[in-house]
């Protein structure tokens, strides 16, 4: 295509990129910020993977399956790189952070690997890889001020570049995790908790609302730990996250606020009251349960009992009767007996979740739980997974039936 001044548009563009995202909503948000940074640096998004000159993979390492999926896809690009050696292939996200140089060693067709703390350097690393034909691993934490690095990742595509005016948007408010649940790789790959400046978050949300966004979802590995850097639980009556919700709710034009994922240990009365008294905060809370057995919860280092979890749900429902819940559960954690699983099932069916993500335990190297024998056979994990999914379905049928309008009954 030629511009009015006769210049060829293609020659002005540095290249076409395509990002494939694995894993959680934080990764989706990061991919959006990377796309914005690359667009600002003169690259453009390709319409499809096959048209791209730069292939980027935002990876996940929470479970082995997620890693295997990405490794299979990236490994399969050897042929493409042989055919088109000018193509650049780059990896970022949690798996890139976990496996670092190993990825470059094992996959000679990969050009660069960028760690979770170095995402803001991606355009620079990409330019270096292109110009110097170098293979680069930028995985050590940045020398830059960590607050600046945190804010550097808040870029967004303009509606013109995105080709749409979204009604809903993700807003990252904190990153990292200090909880060290025994099964979880996140604290090792995402580092310690860092919260963004509240004014920047409010400004970002206000700008989104001014651009037509009506719903925001606040993101963080442990969103309710916002502003509590370093502490494993808030003091009674204290919740900087509650304050943030209340401030965000004052933004004109914004209609709904959601958040994922809060750890139950941070759900104190202050936060429950804020949710109850702020109608813009959605009446659906994703509250990861993980297990309903106190023995397993302890081995998971979750920091709450099944009764404490239930008490949070009860309090929320007492104050907001229409409140619904979704959750994460891990089945087949080392040592999970049938009776432990039945305890999970009991609490699962007591709460009647609207939605639930049921995961089969997957040992992650370097975590505390990985030192325990992965004692539950795959078939048992699968069976427990299936049982909880069936329970979920039954609860949904019951709920849906209760909503069926009976024409014969008076309104
Ligand atoms: N095995 C299985 N599931 C896991 N999760 C985190 N780590 C593991 C693991 N090692 C699940 C948890 C968490 C969700 C994001 O992923 O349920 O809440
Ligand atoms: Fe992982 Fe636990 Fe932190 Fe969630 S709270 S990210 S499960 S360590």
Coordinates of C-alpha atoms and ligand atoms in Angstrom, one line a residue:
X1 CA 0.0 0.0 0.0
X2 CA 1.3 3.5 -0.9
X3 CA 0.9 6.6 1.3
X4 CA 0.0 10.1 0.0
X5 CA 3.7 11.0 0.0
X6 CA 4.5 8.0 -2.2
X7 CA 6.2 6.0 0.5
X8 CA 5.5 2.3 0.7
X9 CA 3.6 1.6 4.0
X10 CA 5.3 -1.9 4.3
X11 CA 8.7 -0.3 4.2
X12 CA 7.8 2.0 7.1
X13 CA 6.7 -0.9 9.2
X14 CA 9.3 -2.9 11.2
X15 CA 7.5 -6.1 10.9
X16 CA 4.3 -8.0 11.6
X17 CA 3.9 -9.7 14.9
X18 CA 1.6 -12.4 16.2
X19 CA 1.2 -13.3 19.9
X20 CA -0.2 -16.6 21.1
X21 CA -1.2 -16.5 24.7
X22 CA -1.4 -19.5 27.1
X23 CA -2.7 -19.5 30.7
X24 CA -4.4 -16.9 32.8
X25 CA -6.0 -13.5 32.4
X26 CA -2.8 -11.8 33.6
X27 CA -1.1 -13.3 30.6
X28 CA -3.9 -12.0 28.3
X29 CA -3.4 -8.6 29.8
X30 CA 0.4 -8.8 29.4
X31 CA 0.0 -9.8 25.7
X32 CA -2.2 -6.8 25.2
X33 CA 0.5 -4.5 26.8
X34 CA 3.2 -6.1 24.6
X35 CA 1.0 -5.6 21.5
X36 CA 0.6 -1.9 22.5
X37 CA 4.4 -1.5 23.1
X38 CA 5.2 -3.1 19.8
X39 CA 2.7 -1.0 17.9
X40 CA 4.1 2.1 19.5
X41 CA 7.6 1.0 18.4
X42 CA 6.5 0.7 14.7
X43 CA 5.5 -3.0 14.4
X44 CA 2.0 -4.0 13.4
X45 CA -0.2 -7.0 14.4
X46 CA -0.5 -9.6 11.7
X47 CA -3.9 -10.8 10.7
X48 CA -2.9 -14.4 11.2
X49 CA 0.0 -16.4 12.5
X50 CA 1.0 -17.5 9.0
X51 CA 1.5 -13.9 7.9
X52 CA 3.7 -12.8 10.8
X53 CA 7.4 -12.1 10.7
X54 CA 7.6 -12.2 14.5
X55 CA 6.0 -15.1 16.5
X56 CA 5.7 -14.4 20.2
X57 CA 4.5 -16.9 22.8
X58 CA 3.2 -15.9 26.2
X59 CA 3.6 -19.0 28.2
X60 CA 2.2 -20.6 31.4
X61 CA 3.8 -23.0 33.8
X62 CA 1.1 -23.5 36.5
X63 CA 0.5 -27.1 35.4
X64 CA 2.8 -29.4 33.4
X65 CA 0.1 -29.8 30.7
X66 CA 0.2 -26.0 29.9
X67 CA 3.9 -26.2 29.5
X68 CA 3.7 -29.3 27.3
X69 CA 1.2 -27.7 25.0
X70 CA 3.3 -24.6 24.5
X71 CA 6.5 -26.6 24.0
X72 CA 4.8 -28.9 21.5
X73 CA 3.6 -25.8 19.5
X74 CA 6.9 -24.0 19.6
X75 CA 9.0 -27.2 19.0
X76 CA 6.9 -27.7 15.8
X77 CA 8.2 -24.4 14.4
X78 CA 11.6 -25.8 13.5
X79 CA 10.5 -26.5 9.9
X80 CA 9.1 -23.0 9.5
X81 CA 12.3 -21.4 10.7
X82 CA 14.3 -23.6 8.3
X83 CA 12.1 -22.4 5.4
X84 CA 12.0 -18.8 6.5
X85 CA 15.1 -18.1 8.7
X86 CA 14.3 -14.4 8.9
X87 CA 11.3 -15.1 11.1
X88 CA 11.9 -14.2 14.8
X89 CA 10.6 -16.5 17.5
X90 CA 10.4 -15.1 21.1
X91 CA 9.0 -16.6 24.3
X92 CA 7.9 -14.8 27.4
X93 CA 5.6 -15.5 30.4
X94 CA 6.0 -17.9 33.3
X95 CA 7.5 -20.9 31.4
X96 CA 10.1 -18.6 29.8
X97 CA 11.0 -17.4 33.4
X98 CA 11.1 -21.0 34.7
X99 CA 13.2 -22.6 32.0
X100 CA 15.3 -19.6 31.0
X101 CA 18.4 -20.5 28.9
X102 CA 17.3 -24.2 28.8
X103 CA 14.7 -23.1 26.2
X104 CA 17.4 -21.6 24.0
X105 CA 19.6 -24.7 24.5
X106 CA 16.9 -27.1 23.6
X107 CA 15.3 -25.2 20.8
X108 CA 17.9 -23.7 18.5
X109 CA 15.2 -22.1 16.4
X110 CA 14.0 -19.8 19.3
X111 CA 15.6 -16.4 19.1
X112 CA 14.9 -14.9 22.5
X113 CA 13.4 -15.7 25.9
X114 CA 12.1 -12.9 28.2
X115 CA 11.4 -13.3 31.9
X116 CA 8.3 -12.0 33.7
X117 CA 10.2 -9.1 35.3
X118 CA 11.7 -8.0 32.0
X119 CA 8.6 -7.8 29.8
X120 CA 9.0 -4.0 29.3
X121 CA 12.3 -4.8 27.6
X122 CA 10.7 -6.9 24.9
X123 CA 10.8 -4.3 22.1
X124 CA 14.5 -3.6 22.8
X125 CA 15.3 -7.4 22.9
X126 CA 13.4 -7.9 19.7
X127 CA 15.3 -5.1 17.9
X128 CA 18.6 -6.5 19.2
X129 CA 17.7 -10.0 18.0
X130 CA 16.7 -8.7 14.6
X131 CA 19.7 -6.4 14.1
X132 CA 22.5 -8.4 15.6
X133 CA 21.1 -11.8 14.7
X134 CA 21.8 -12.6 18.3
X135 CA 20.0 -15.2 20.5
X136 CA 19.1 -13.5 23.8
X137 CA 17.9 -14.5 27.2
X138 CA 16.6 -11.5 29.2
X139 CA 15.5 -13.4 32.3
X140 CA 17.3 -11.8 35.3
X141 CA 15.3 -9.2 37.2
X142 CA 15.5 -5.7 35.7
X143 CA 18.0 -3.1 37.2
X144 CA 15.3 -0.5 36.6
X145 CA 13.3 0.7 39.6
X146 CA 10.7 -2.1 40.1
X147 CA 7.8 0.4 40.5
X148 CA 8.7 1.9 37.1
X149 CA 8.9 -1.6 35.5
X150 CA 5.5 -2.4 37.0
X151 CA 3.9 0.7 35.5
X152 CA 5.7 0.1 32.2
X153 CA 3.3 -2.7 31.5
X154 CA 0.1 -0.8 31.6
X155 CA 0.0 0.0 27.8
X156 CA -3.1 -0.6 25.8
X157 CA -3.9 -0.6 22.1
X158 CA -6.0 2.4 21.0
X159 CA -9.5 1.4 19.8
X160 CA -8.4 2.1 16.2
X161 CA -5.4 -0.3 16.5
X162 CA -7.5 -2.9 18.3
X163 CA -10.2 -2.6 15.7
X164 CA -12.9 -2.5 18.3
X165 CA -14.3 -0.4 21.2
X166 CA -14.4 -3.0 24.1
X167 CA -17.1 -2.8 26.7
X168 CA -14.9 -4.8 29.2
X169 CA -11.2 -4.6 30.1
X170 CA -8.6 -6.1 32.4
X171 CA -6.7 -3.9 34.8
X172 CA -3.7 -5.4 36.5
X173 CA -3.4 -3.9 40.0
X174 CA -0.7 -6.1 41.5
X175 CA 1.7 -8.8 40.5
X176 CA 3.5 -11.6 42.2
X177 CA 2.6 -13.7 45.3
X178 CA 4.0 -14.1 48.8
X179 CA 1.8 -17.0 49.9
X180 CA 3.8 -20.0 48.7
X181 CA 1.0 -22.5 48.6
X182 CA 3.0 -25.8 48.5
X183 CA 1.9 -26.9 45.1
X184 CA 2.3 -23.6 43.3
X185 CA 5.0 -22.4 41.0
X186 CA 3.7 -18.8 40.8
X187 CA 5.8 -17.2 43.6
X188 CA 9.0 -18.7 42.0
X189 CA 8.3 -17.3 38.5
X190 CA 6.4 -14.1 39.2
X191 CA 8.3 -13.1 42.3
X192 CA 7.1 -11.2 45.4
X193 CA 4.0 -9.1 45.5
X194 CA 4.2 -5.6 44.0
X195 CA 1.2 -3.3 44.0
X196 CA 0.6 -0.6 41.5
X197 CA 0.1 3.0 42.5
X198 CA -3.6 3.6 43.3
X199 CA -3.7 6.9 41.4
X200 CA -2.4 5.3 38.3
X201 CA -5.0 2.5 38.5
X202 CA -7.9 5.0 39.1
X203 CA -6.6 7.1 36.1
X204 CA -6.4 4.0 33.9
X205 CA -9.9 2.9 34.9
X206 CA -11.3 6.5 34.3
X207 CA -9.7 6.6 30.9
X208 CA -11.2 3.2 30.0
X209 CA -14.6 4.4 31.1
X210 CA -14.3 7.6 29.1
X211 CA -13.5 5.4 26.1
X212 CA -16.7 3.4 26.5
X213 CA -15.5 0.5 28.8
X214 CA -18.4 -0.4 31.2
X215 CA -16.9 -3.3 33.1
X216 CA -13.4 -3.8 34.5
X217 CA -11.8 -6.9 35.9
X218 CA -9.0 -6.2 38.4
X219 CA -6.2 -8.7 38.1
X220 CA -3.5 -9.9 40.4
X221 CA -2.0 -13.3 41.5
X222 CA -3.5 -12.4 44.9
X223 CA -5.7 -9.4 44.2
X224 CA -7.0 -9.0 47.7
X225 CA -3.4 -8.6 49.0
X226 CA -3.3 -5.3 47.1
X227 CA -1.3 -2.7 49.1
X228 CA -0.3 -5.1 51.8
X229 CA 3.2 -5.8 50.5
X230 CA 4.9 -8.5 52.3
X231 CA 2.1 -9.4 54.7
X232 CA 0.5 -12.8 54.7
X233 CA -2.8 -11.5 55.8
X234 CA -4.4 -8.1 56.5
X235 CA -5.0 -6.8 60.0
X236 CA -8.7 -6.9 61.1
X237 CA -10.5 -3.9 59.7
X238 CA -7.7 -3.2 57.2
X239 CA -8.1 -3.7 53.4
X240 CA -6.4 -1.4 50.9
X241 CA -8.1 -3.5 48.3
X242 CA -11.5 -2.6 49.7
X243 CA -10.6 1.1 49.5
X244 CA -9.5 0.7 45.9
X245 CA -12.9 -0.9 45.0
X246 CA -14.7 2.0 46.7
X247 CA -12.6 4.6 44.8
X248 CA -13.0 2.8 41.5
X249 CA -16.8 2.6 42.0
X250 CA -17.0 6.4 42.0
X251 CA -15.8 6.6 38.4
X252 CA -18.6 7.8 36.1
X253 CA -19.6 5.5 33.3
X254 CA -18.1 2.4 34.9
X255 CA -21.0 0.0 35.7
X256 CA -19.3 -3.2 36.9
X257 CA -16.2 -4.1 38.8
X258 CA -14.9 -7.7 39.0
X259 CA -11.7 -9.1 40.4
X260 CA -9.7 -12.3 40.1
X261 CA -8.3 -14.0 42.1
X262 CA -8.5 -13.2 45.9
X263 CA -7.0 -15.6 48.5
X264 CA -9.6 -16.4 51.2
X265 CA -7.1 -15.4 54.0
X266 CA -7.5 -11.8 52.8
X267 CA -11.3 -11.7 52.9
X268 CA -11.8 -9.9 56.1
X269 CA -15.0 -8.0 57.3
X270 CA -13.7 -4.7 55.8
X271 CA -13.6 -6.3 52.3
X272 CA -16.9 -8.1 52.7
X273 CA -18.6 -4.8 53.8
X274 CA -17.1 -2.9 50.9
X275 CA -18.4 -5.5 48.4
X276 CA -21.8 -5.5 50.1
X277 CA -22.1 -1.7 50.1
X278 CA -20.7 -1.0 46.6
X279 CA -23.3 -2.1 44.1
X280 CA -20.9 -1.7 41.1
X281 CA -18.9 -4.6 42.5
X282 CA -20.4 -7.7 40.9
X283 CA -22.3 -10.2 43.0
X284 CA -20.0 -13.0 41.8
X285 CA -16.8 -13.8 43.6
X286 CA -14.2 -16.2 42.4
X287 CA -12.9 -17.6 45.7
X288 CA -10.3 -20.5 45.2
X289 CA -11.1 -23.3 47.6
X290 CA -8.5 -25.8 46.5
X291 CA -9.6 -28.5 49.0
X292 CA -12.3 -29.0 51.6
X293 CA -10.1 -31.2 53.8
X294 CA -8.3 -29.4 56.7
X295 CA -5.5 -31.9 56.5
X296 CA -4.9 -31.2 52.8
X297 CA -5.4 -27.5 53.2
X298 CA -2.7 -27.5 55.8
X299 CA -0.4 -29.6 53.5
X300 CA -1.1 -27.1 50.8
X301 CA -0.1 -24.2 53.1
X302 CA -3.4 -22.4 52.3
X303 CA -3.7 -20.8 55.7
X304 CA -7.5 -21.4 56.3
X305 CA -9.8 -24.3 57.3
X306 CA -12.8 -25.5 55.4
X307 CA -15.0 -23.9 58.2
X308 CA -13.3 -20.5 57.7
X309 CA -13.8 -20.7 54.0
X310 CA -17.5 -21.5 54.5
X311 CA -17.8 -18.6 57.0
X312 CA -16.6 -16.1 54.3
X313 CA -19.1 -17.4 51.8
X314 CA -21.9 -17.3 54.4
X315 CA -21.1 -13.8 55.4
X316 CA -21.0 -12.6 51.8
X317 CA -24.4 -14.3 51.1
X318 CA -25.9 -12.9 54.3
X319 CA -25.0 -9.4 53.2
X320 CA -25.6 -9.9 49.4
X321 CA -28.3 -12.6 49.1
X322 CA -27.9 -13.0 45.3
X323 CA -24.1 -13.5 45.7
X324 CA -22.8 -16.4 43.5
X325 CA -19.4 -18.0 43.7
X326 CA -16.9 -19.7 41.5
X327 CA -13.8 -21.5 42.6
X328 CA -10.6 -23.5 41.8
X329 CA -10.2 -27.0 43.3
X330 CA -7.2 -29.3 43.0
X331 CA -7.9 -33.1 43.2
X332 CA -5.3 -35.7 43.8
X333 CA -2.9 -33.6 46.0
X334 CA -0.3 -36.0 47.6
X335 CA -2.0 -37.9 50.4
X336 CA -5.6 -37.0 49.5
X337 CA -7.6 -40.0 50.8
X338 CA -11.1 -40.8 49.7
X339 CA -12.4 -39.2 53.0
X340 CA -10.5 -36.0 52.2
X341 CA -12.0 -35.9 48.8
X342 CA -15.5 -36.5 50.3
X343 CA -14.9 -33.5 52.6
X344 CA -14.1 -31.4 49.5
X345 CA -17.3 -32.7 47.9
X346 CA -19.3 -31.8 50.9
X347 CA -18.2 -28.1 51.0
X348 CA -18.4 -28.0 47.2
X349 CA -22.0 -29.0 47.2
X350 CA -22.9 -26.9 50.3
X351 CA -21.8 -23.7 48.5
X352 CA -23.3 -24.7 45.1
X353 CA -20.8 -22.9 43.0
X354 CA -21.9 -21.2 39.8
X355 CA -18.7 -22.3 38.1
X356 CA -15.6 -24.2 39.1
X357 CA -12.2 -25.0 37.6
X358 CA -11.2 -28.5 38.7
X359 CA -7.5 -29.3 38.3
X360 CA -5.7 -32.6 38.7
X361 CA -2.7 -32.1 40.9
X362 CA 0.5 -31.6 38.8
X363 CA 3.8 -31.7 40.6
X364 CA 5.9 -28.6 39.8
X365 CA 9.7 -28.9 40.2
X366 CA 11.1 -26.6 43.0
X367 CA 7.8 -26.4 45.0
X368 CA 7.5 -27.9 48.4
X369 CA 4.8 -30.4 47.4
X370 CA 7.0 -31.7 44.5
X371 CA 9.2 -33.3 47.2
X372 CA 6.2 -35.5 48.3
X373 CA 5.4 -38.6 46.3
X374 CA 2.7 -37.9 43.7
X375 CA 0.8 -40.7 45.4
X376 CA -2.7 -40.5 43.8
X377 CA -3.0 -42.5 40.6
X378 CA -4.0 -40.7 37.4
X379 CA -7.3 -42.7 37.2
X380 CA -8.3 -41.6 40.7
X381 CA -7.5 -38.0 39.9
X382 CA -9.6 -38.3 36.8
X383 CA -12.4 -39.9 38.6
X384 CA -12.5 -37.2 41.4
X385 CA -12.3 -34.5 38.7
X386 CA -15.2 -36.1 36.9
X387 CA -17.3 -36.4 40.1
X388 CA -16.9 -32.7 41.0
X389 CA -17.7 -31.7 37.4
X390 CA -20.9 -33.8 37.6
X391 CA -21.8 -32.2 40.9
X392 CA -21.3 -28.8 39.4
X393 CA -23.6 -29.7 36.5
X394 CA -26.3 -31.0 38.9
X395 CA -26.2 -27.7 40.8
X396 CA -26.5 -25.8 37.6
X397 CA -29.5 -27.8 36.5
X398 CA -31.2 -27.2 39.9
X399 CA -30.5 -23.5 39.7
X400 CA -31.7 -23.2 36.1
X401 CA -34.9 -25.1 36.9
X402 CA -35.6 -22.7 39.8
X403 CA -35.5 -19.9 37.2
X404 CA -37.9 -21.4 34.8
X405 CA -41.0 -19.2 34.6
X406 CA -44.2 -21.1 35.3
X407 CA -46.8 -19.5 33.1
X408 CA -49.6 -20.8 35.3
X409 CA -48.4 -19.3 38.5
X410 CA -49.3 -15.7 39.2
X411 CA -46.5 -13.2 38.7
Ligands
LIG1 N1 -1.4 -28.6 40.1 C1 -2.7 -28.5 39.8 N2 -3.3 -27.3 39.8 C2 -2.6 -26.2 40.2 N3 -3.0 -24.9 40.4 C3 -1.9 -24.2 40.7 N4 -0.8 -25.0 40.8 C4 -1.3 -26.3 40.5 C5 -0.6 -27.6 40.4 N5 0.6 -27.7 40.7 C6 -4.4 -24.5 40.2 C7 -4.9 -23.8 41.5 C8 -4.9 -22.4 41.2 C9 -5.2 -22.4 39.7 C10 -4.8 -21.1 39.0 O1 -4.4 -23.4 39.2 O2 -6.2 -24.3 41.7 O3 -5.9 -21.7 41.9
LIG2 FE1 -0.1 -19.8 43.9 FE2 -1.2 -19.7 46.3 FE3 -0.1 -17.5 45.3 FE4 -2.4 -18.4 44.4 S1 -2.0 -17.7 46.5 S2 -0.6 -17.7 43.2 S3 -2.2 -20.6 44.5 S4 1.0 -19.4 45.8

